[in-house]
XYZ file of C-alpha atoms in Angstrom:
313
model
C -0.273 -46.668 50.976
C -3.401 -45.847 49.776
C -3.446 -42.329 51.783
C -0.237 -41.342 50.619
C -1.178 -42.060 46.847
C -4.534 -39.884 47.548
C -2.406 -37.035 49.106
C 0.315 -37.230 46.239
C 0.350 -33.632 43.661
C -1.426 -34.210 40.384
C 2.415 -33.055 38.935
C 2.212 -35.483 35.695
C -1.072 -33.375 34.383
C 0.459 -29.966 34.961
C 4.003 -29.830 34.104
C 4.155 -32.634 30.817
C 0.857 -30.611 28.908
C 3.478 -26.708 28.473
C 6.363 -29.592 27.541
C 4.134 -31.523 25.110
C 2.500 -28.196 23.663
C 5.890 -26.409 23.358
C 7.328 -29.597 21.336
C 4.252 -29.543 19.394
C 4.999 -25.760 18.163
C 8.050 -26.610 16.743
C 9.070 -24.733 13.336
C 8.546 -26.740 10.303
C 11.540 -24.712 7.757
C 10.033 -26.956 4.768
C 6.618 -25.513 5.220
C 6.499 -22.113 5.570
C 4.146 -19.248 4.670
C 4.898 -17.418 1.449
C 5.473 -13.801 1.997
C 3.753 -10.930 0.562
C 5.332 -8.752 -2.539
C 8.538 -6.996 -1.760
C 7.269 -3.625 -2.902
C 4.041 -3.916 -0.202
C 5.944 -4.567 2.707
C 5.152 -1.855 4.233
C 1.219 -2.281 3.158
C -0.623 -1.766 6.850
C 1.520 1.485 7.344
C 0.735 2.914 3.801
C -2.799 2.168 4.134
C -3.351 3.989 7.840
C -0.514 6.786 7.236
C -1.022 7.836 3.321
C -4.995 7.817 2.503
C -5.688 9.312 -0.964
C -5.955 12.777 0.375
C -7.471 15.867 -2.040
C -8.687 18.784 -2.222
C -11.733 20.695 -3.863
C -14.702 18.322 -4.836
C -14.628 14.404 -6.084
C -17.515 12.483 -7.566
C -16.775 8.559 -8.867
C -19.498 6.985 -10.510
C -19.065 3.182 -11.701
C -21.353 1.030 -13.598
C -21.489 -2.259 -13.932
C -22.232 -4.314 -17.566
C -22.276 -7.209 -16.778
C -19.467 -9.596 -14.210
C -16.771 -8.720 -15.870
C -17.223 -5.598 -18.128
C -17.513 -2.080 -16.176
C -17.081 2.348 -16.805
C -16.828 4.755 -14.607
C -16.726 8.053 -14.722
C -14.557 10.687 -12.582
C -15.890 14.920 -11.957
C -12.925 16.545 -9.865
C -13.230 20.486 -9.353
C -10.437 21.723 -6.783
C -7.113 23.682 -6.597
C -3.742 22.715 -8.891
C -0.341 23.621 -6.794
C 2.544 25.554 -9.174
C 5.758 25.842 -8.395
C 6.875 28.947 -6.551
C 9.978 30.501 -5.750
C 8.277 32.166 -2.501
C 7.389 30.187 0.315
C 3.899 30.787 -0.195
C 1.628 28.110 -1.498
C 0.320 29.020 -5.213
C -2.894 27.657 -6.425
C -4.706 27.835 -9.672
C -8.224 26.119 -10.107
C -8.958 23.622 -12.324
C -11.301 20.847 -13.852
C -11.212 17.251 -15.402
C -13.292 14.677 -16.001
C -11.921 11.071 -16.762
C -13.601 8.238 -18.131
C -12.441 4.741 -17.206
C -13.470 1.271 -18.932
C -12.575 -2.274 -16.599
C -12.929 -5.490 -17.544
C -11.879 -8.150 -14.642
C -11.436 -11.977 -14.964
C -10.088 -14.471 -12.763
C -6.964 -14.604 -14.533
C -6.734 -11.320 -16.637
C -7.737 -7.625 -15.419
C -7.933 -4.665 -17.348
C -7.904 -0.954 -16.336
C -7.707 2.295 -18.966
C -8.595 6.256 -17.593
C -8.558 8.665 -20.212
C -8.626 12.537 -19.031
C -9.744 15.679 -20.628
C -6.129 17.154 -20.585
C -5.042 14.129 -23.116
C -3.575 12.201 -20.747
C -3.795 8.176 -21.279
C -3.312 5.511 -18.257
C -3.181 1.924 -18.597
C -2.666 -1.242 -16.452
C -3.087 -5.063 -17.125
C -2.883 -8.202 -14.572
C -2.675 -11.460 -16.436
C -2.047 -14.833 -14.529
C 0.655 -16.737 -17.073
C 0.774 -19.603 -14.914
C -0.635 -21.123 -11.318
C 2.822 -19.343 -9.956
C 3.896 -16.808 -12.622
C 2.347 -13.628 -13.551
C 2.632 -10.482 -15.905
C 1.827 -6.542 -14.788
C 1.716 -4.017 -16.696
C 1.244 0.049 -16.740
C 1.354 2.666 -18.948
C 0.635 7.106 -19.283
C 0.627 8.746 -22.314
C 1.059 12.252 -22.696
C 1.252 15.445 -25.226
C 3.765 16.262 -23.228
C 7.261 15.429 -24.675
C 9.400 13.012 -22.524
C 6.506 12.490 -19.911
C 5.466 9.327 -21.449
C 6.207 6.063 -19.576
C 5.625 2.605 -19.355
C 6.415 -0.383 -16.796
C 6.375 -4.022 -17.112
C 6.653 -6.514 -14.005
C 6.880 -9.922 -14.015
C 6.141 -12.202 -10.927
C 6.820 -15.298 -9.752
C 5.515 -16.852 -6.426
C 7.011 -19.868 -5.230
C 6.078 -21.790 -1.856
C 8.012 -19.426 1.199
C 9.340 -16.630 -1.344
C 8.172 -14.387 -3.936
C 10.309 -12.889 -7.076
C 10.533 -9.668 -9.246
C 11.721 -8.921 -12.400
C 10.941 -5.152 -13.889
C 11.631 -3.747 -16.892
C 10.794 0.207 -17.838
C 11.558 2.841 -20.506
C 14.799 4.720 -19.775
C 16.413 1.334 -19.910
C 14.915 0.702 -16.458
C 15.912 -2.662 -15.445
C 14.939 -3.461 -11.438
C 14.630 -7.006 -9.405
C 13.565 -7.767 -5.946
C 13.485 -11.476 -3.795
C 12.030 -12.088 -1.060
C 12.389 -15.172 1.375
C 10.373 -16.806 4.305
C 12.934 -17.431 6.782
C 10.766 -18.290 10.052
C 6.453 -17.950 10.774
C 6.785 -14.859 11.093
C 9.806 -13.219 9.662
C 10.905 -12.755 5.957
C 14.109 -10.865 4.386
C 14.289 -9.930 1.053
C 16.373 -7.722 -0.906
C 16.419 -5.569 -4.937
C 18.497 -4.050 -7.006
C 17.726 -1.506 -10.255
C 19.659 0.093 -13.081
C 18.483 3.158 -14.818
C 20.370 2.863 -17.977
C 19.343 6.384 -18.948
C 20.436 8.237 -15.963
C 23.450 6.001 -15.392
C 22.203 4.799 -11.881
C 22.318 2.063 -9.925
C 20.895 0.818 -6.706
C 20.631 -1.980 -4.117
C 18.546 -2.253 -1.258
C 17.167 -4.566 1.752
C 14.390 -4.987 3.849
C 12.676 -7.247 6.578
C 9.290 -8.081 7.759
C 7.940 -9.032 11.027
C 4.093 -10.099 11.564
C 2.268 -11.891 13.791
C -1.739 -11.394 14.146
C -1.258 -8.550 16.356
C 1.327 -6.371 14.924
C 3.969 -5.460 12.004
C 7.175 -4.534 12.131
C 9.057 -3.581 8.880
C 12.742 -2.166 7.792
C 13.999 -0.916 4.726
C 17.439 0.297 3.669
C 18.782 1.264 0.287
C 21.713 2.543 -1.024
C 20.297 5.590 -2.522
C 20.273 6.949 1.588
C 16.413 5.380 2.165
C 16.050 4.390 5.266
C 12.729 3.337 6.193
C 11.205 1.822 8.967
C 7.018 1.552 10.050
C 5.206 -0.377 12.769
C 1.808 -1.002 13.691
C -0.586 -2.262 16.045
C -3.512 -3.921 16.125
C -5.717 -2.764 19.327
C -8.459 -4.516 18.616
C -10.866 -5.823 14.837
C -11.543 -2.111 14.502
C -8.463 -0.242 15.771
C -5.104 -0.037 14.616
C -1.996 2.498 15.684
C 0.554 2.850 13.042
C 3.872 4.699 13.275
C 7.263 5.314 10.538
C 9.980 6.959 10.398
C 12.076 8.124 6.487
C 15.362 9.390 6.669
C 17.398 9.965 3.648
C 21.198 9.540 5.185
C 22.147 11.626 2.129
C 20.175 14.933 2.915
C 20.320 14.407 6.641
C 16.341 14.732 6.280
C 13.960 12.907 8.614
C 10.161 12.250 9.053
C 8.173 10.594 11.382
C 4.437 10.235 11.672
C 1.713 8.787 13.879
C -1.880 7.727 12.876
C -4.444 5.409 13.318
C -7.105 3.689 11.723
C -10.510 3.198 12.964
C -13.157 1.148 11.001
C -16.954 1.305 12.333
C -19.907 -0.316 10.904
C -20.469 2.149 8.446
C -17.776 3.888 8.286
C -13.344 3.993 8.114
C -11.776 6.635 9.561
C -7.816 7.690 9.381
C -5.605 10.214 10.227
C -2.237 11.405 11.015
C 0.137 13.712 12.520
C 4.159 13.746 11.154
C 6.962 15.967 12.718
C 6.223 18.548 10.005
C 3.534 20.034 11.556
C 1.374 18.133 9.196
C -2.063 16.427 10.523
C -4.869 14.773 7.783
C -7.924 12.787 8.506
C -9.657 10.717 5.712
C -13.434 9.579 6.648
C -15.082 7.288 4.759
C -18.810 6.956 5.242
C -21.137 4.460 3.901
C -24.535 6.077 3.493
C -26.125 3.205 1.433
C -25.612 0.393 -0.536
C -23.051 1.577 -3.352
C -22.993 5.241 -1.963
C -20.331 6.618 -0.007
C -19.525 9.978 0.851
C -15.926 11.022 1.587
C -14.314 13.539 3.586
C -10.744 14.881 3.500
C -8.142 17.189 5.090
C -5.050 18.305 5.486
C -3.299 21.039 7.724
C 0.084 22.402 6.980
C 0.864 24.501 10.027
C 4.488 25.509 9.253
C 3.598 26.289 5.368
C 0.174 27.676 6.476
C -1.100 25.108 3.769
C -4.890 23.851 4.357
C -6.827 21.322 2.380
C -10.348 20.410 2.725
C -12.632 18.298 -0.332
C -15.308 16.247 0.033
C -16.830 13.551 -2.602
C -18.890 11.319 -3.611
C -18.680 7.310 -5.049
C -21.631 5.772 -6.940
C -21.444 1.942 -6.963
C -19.359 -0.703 -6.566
């Protein structure tokens, strides 16, 4: 008896630990994650696939006050598209400087740019509450009608975020979303623009997990969106998306990637336009980076190169 006990497969310590570990991973539905804001669902794809691309010559200078109370200053010298009715490209140079003041508290932020041409923009963050929150933005303009204003108001709860926006126009919008599993979230909004006599509803989903997103969008104005991306490794990511407008019979897809280094980011992209842009970031020291951008149009023969600078922090 005792040989045969000996000989006898260790089968309690390798089958019950997957059983035990599988019951332990079991989805708790009254504690899930709360998702992220319906309008930045498709945040990872925006921020590999749509850099802040320019052209000409940048420089951003910020300076601090004190913790809370900061300028900056803006120089931008480059080319200003107008509209054509030839194919061709038309570009005009131009100039602006813009002055900025910030002020930024743990519950209240503050944002104003002011540019040589007269224009005005404004934003404000204020926490109401632990779970409800106020957003606003605002451009003034000598220009008549080109004046607008937004107002958001946001409310987080414990698995699902909600919208409520208000805008001139009679601009009246709303968005939900909902935590249904871990990993995936639904939500869905719906707008009236009083002044054009619009309306809208739309839909989206959200898949994550620590290695990759998956998103879907669909509205009824013919939006149909949908972006993925992948993350290789702490430093690379692949990123894809496709638009097509079901109303124009329009498409677009792109690929890029994003590749951060020690001291630098780099990102580009190629659509099904013909289009590729690369952004490079490069840190050079502490609060100085130097910036690189461009843009090649094939099938509009289109090119855009700038390069800037950014003073502190």
């Amino acid at each position: 008896m005792a040989t045969a006990t000996a000989t006898a497969p260790p089968t309690s310590s390798t089958t019950v630990l997957p059983q035990m570990k599988k019951e332990n991973e079991k989805v708790d539905y009254f504690n899930l994650p709360c998702p992220i804001p319906y309008e930045e669902i498709h945040r990872e794809a925006f921020m590999s696939l749509k850099p802040e691309l320019f052209e000409g010559m940048r420089f951003d200078f910020t300076k601090g006050l004190n913790q809370r109370f900061s300028l900056s200053h803006s120089v931008f010298m480059g080319p200003m598209e107008i509209p054509s009715q030839s194919s061709e490209t038309i570009k005009i140079p131009t100039a602006h400087y813009e002055f900025g003041a910030n002020f930024i508290d743990p519950k209240l932020m503050l944002f104003g740019r002011i540019m040589t041409d007269g224009r005005l923009n404004a934003r404000v963050k204020c926490d109401l509450t632990d779970n409800l929150s106020f957003k606003g933005n605002a451009q003034l303009t000598n220009e008549p009608h080109m004046s607008h204003g937004m107002a958001y108001f946001d409310y987080k709860g414990k698995d699902y975020r909600s919208q409520f926006q208000l805008g001139n126009g009679a601009l009246l919008g709303a968005n939900y979303i909902q935590s249904v599993t871990p990993n995936l979230s639904f939500g869905g909004e719906v707008f009236w623009a009083g002044q054009h006599r619009k309306s809208g509803i739309g839909y989206a989903a959200r898949y994550n997990t620590d290695k990759m997103v998956a998103t879907g969008q669909v509205a009824s104005t013919g939006l149909v969106a949908l972006s993925y991306v992948q993350k290789i490794s702490e430093k690379v990511s692949l990123a894809s998306d496709l638009m097509y407008n079901y109303m124009s019979k329009e498409a677009t897809a792109s690929f890029g990637y994003d590749y951060i280094l020690r001291q630098c980011r780099l990102r580009g992209k190629i659509d099904s336009n013909g289009c590729a842009s690369a952004f490079l970031e490069e840190r050079l020291n502490m609060g100085l980076n130097f910036i690189l951008s461009a843009e090649l149009d094939h099938r509009k023969k289109d090119y855009k190169f700038g390069f800037g600078l950014t003073v502190g922090e």
